[in-house]
PDB file of C-alpha atoms in Angstrom:
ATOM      1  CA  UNK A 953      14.096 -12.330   3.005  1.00 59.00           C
ATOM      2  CA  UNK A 954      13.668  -8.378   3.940  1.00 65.00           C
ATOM      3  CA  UNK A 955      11.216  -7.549   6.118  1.00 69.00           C
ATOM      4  CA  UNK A 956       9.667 -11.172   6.191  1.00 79.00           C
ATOM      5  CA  UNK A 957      10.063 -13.537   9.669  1.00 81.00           C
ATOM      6  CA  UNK A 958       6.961 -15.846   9.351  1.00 83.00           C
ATOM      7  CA  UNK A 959       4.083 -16.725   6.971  1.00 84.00           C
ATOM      8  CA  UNK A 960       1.832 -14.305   7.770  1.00 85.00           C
ATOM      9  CA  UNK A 961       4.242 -11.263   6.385  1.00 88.00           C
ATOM     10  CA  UNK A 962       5.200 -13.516   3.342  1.00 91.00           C
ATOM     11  CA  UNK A 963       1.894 -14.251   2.497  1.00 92.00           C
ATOM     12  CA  UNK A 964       0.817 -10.955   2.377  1.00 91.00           C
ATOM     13  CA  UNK A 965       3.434  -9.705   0.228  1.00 93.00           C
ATOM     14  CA  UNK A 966       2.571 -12.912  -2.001  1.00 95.00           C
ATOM     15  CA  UNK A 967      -1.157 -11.475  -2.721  1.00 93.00           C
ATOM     16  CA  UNK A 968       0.357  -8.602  -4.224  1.00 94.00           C
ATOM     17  CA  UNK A 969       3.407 -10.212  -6.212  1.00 96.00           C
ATOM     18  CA  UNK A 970       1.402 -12.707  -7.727  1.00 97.00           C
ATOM     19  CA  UNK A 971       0.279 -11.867 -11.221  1.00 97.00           C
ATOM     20  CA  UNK A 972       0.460 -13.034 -15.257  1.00 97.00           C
ATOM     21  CA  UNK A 973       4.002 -12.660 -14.890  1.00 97.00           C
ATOM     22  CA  UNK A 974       4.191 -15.435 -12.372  1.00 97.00           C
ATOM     23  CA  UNK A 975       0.967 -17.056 -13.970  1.00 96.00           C
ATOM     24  CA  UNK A 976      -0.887 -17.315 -16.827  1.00 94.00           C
ATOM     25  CA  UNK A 977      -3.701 -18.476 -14.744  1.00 95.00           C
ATOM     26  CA  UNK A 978      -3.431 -15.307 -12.848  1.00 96.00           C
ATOM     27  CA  UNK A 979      -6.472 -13.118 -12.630  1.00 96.00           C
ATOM     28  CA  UNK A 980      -7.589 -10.323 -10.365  1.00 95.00           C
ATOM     29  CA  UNK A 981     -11.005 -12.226  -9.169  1.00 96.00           C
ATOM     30  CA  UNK A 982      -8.468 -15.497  -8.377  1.00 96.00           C
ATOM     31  CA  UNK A 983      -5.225 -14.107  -7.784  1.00 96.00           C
ATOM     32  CA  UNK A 984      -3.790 -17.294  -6.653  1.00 97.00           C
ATOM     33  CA  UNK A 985      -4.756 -19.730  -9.923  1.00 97.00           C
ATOM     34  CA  UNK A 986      -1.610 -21.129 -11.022  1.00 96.00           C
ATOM     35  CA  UNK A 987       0.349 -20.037  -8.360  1.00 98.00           C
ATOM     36  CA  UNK A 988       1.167 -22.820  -6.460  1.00 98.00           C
ATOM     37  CA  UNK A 989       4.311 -24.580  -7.971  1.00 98.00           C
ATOM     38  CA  UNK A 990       5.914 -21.177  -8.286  1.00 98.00           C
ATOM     39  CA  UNK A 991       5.087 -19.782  -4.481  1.00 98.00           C
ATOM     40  CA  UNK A 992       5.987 -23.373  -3.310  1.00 98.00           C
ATOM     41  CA  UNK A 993       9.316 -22.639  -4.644  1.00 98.00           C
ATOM     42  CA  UNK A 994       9.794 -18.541  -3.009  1.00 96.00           C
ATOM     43  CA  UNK A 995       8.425 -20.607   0.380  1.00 96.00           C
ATOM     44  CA  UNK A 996      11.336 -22.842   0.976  1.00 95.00           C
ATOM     45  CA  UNK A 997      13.423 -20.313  -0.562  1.00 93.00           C
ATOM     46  CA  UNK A 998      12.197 -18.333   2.784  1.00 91.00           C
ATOM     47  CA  UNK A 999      11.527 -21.158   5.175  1.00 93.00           C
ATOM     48  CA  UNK A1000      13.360 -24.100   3.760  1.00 94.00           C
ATOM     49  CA  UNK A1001      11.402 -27.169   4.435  1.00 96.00           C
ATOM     50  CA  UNK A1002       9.335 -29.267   1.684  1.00 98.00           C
ATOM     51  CA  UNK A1003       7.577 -29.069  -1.248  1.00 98.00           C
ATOM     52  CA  UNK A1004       4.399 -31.242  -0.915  1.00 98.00           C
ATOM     53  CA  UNK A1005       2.025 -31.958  -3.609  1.00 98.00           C
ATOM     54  CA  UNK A1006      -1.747 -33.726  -4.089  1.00 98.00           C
ATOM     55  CA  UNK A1007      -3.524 -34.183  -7.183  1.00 97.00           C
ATOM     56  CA  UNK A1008      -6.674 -32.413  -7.527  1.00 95.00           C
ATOM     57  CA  UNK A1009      -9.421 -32.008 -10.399  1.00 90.00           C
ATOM     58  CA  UNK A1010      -7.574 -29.462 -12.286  1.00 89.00           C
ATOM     59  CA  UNK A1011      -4.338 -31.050 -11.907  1.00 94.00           C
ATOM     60  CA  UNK A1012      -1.051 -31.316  -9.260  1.00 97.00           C
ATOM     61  CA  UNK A1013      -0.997 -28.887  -6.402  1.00 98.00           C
ATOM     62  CA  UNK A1014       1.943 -28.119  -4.620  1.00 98.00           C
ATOM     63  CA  UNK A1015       2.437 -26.996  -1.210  1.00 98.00           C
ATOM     64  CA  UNK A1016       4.803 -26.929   1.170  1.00 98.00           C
ATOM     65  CA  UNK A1017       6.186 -28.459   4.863  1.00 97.00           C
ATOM     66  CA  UNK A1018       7.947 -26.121   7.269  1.00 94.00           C
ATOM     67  CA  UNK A1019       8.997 -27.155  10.510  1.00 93.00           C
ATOM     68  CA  UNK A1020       5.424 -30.317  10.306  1.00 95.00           C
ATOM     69  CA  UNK A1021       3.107 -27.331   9.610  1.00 94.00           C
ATOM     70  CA  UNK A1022       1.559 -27.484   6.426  1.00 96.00           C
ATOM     71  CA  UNK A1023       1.662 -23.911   4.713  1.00 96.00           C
ATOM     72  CA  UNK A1024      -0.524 -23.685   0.956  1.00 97.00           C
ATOM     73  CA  UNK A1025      -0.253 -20.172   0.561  1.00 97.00           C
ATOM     74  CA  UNK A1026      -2.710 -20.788  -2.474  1.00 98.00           C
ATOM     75  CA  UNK A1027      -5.327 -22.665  -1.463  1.00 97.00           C
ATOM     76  CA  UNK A1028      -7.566 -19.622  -1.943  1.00 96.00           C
ATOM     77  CA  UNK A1029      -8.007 -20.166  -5.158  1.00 96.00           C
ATOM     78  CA  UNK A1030     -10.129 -23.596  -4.931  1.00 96.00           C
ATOM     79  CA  UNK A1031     -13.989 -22.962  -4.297  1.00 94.00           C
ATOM     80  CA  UNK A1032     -14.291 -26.164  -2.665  1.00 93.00           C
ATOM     81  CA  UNK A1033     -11.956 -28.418  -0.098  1.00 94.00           C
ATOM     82  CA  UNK A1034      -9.358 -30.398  -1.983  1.00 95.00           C
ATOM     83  CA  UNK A1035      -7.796 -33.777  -0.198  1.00 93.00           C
ATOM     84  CA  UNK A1036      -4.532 -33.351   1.136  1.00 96.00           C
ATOM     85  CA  UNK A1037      -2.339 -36.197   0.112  1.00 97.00           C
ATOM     86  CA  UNK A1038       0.808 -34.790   1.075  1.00 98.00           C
ATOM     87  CA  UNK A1039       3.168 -36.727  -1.090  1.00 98.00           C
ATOM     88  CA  UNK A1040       6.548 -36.078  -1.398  1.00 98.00           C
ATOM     89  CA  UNK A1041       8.146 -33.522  -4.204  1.00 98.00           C
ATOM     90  CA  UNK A1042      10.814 -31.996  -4.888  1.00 98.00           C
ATOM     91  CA  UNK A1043      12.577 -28.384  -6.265  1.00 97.00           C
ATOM     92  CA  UNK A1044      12.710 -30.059  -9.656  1.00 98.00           C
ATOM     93  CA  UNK A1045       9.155 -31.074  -9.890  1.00 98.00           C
ATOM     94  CA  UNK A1046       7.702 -27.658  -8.749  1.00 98.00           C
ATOM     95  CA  UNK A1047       9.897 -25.697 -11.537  1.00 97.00           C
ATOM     96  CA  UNK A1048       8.517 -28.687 -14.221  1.00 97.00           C
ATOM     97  CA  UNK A1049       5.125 -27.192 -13.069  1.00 96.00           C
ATOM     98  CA  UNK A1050       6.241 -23.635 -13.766  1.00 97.00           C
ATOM     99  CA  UNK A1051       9.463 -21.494 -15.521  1.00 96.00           C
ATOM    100  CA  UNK A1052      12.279 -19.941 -14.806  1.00 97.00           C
ATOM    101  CA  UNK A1053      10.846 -17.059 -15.886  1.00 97.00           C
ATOM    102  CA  UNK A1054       7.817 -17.009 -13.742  1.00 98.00           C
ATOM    103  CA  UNK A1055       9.753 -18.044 -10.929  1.00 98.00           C
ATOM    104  CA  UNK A1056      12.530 -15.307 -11.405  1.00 97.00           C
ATOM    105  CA  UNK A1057       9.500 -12.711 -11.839  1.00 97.00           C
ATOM    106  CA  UNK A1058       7.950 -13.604  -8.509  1.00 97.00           C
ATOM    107  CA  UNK A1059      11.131 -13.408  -6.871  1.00 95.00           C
ATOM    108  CA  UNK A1060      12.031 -10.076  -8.145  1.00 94.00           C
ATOM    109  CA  UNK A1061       7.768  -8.964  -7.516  1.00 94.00           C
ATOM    110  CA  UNK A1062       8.850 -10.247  -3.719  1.00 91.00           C
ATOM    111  CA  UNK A1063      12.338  -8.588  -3.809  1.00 83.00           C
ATOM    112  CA  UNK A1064      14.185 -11.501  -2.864  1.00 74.00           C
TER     113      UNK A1064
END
């Protein structure tokens, strides 16, 4: 991924890439709403690793596991702690959560 060697660089770039494109949820007070299936995807693109996922209020999150450190790039958009269950997903499951569309538009937002 160009110009992006650890988490910190690639989350970054996510804050900007993320919008409606990528989300319906998206919104500039919450950038990260509805992100998370989508950037758990781009992540082990990046990384490799695994996609994670926990059920919350508003429905499955999805996170990921690189190298036994947990990385949810979108956490920020909870206002309150959500439990961790870190149960096993999978490629398929995230893009159920999402589109290819949305996917392919944060890809291209990321330049990968």
């Amino acid at each position: 991924m160009r110009g992006i060697t650890n988490p910190g660089d690639l989350f970054g770039r996510l804050k900007e890439a993320w919008s409606l494109e990528s989300s319906g949820s998206w919104s500039a007070e919450n950038p990260a709403k509805g992100q998370c299936s989508v950037t758990a995807l781009v992540v082990q693109d990046a990384f490799g690793g695994e996609i994670l996922k926990t059920y919350t209020p508003g429905g499955t999150h999805f996170y990921n596991l690189v190298d036994g450190i947990k990385w949810d790039m979108t956490i920020s958009q909870f206002d309150r702690p959500i439990p961790f269950a870190d149960l096993s997903s999978s490629r398929e499951e995230a893009m159920a959560d999402t589109s290819p569309a949305q996917y392919e538009a944060l890809k291209a937002r990321l330049s990968l």
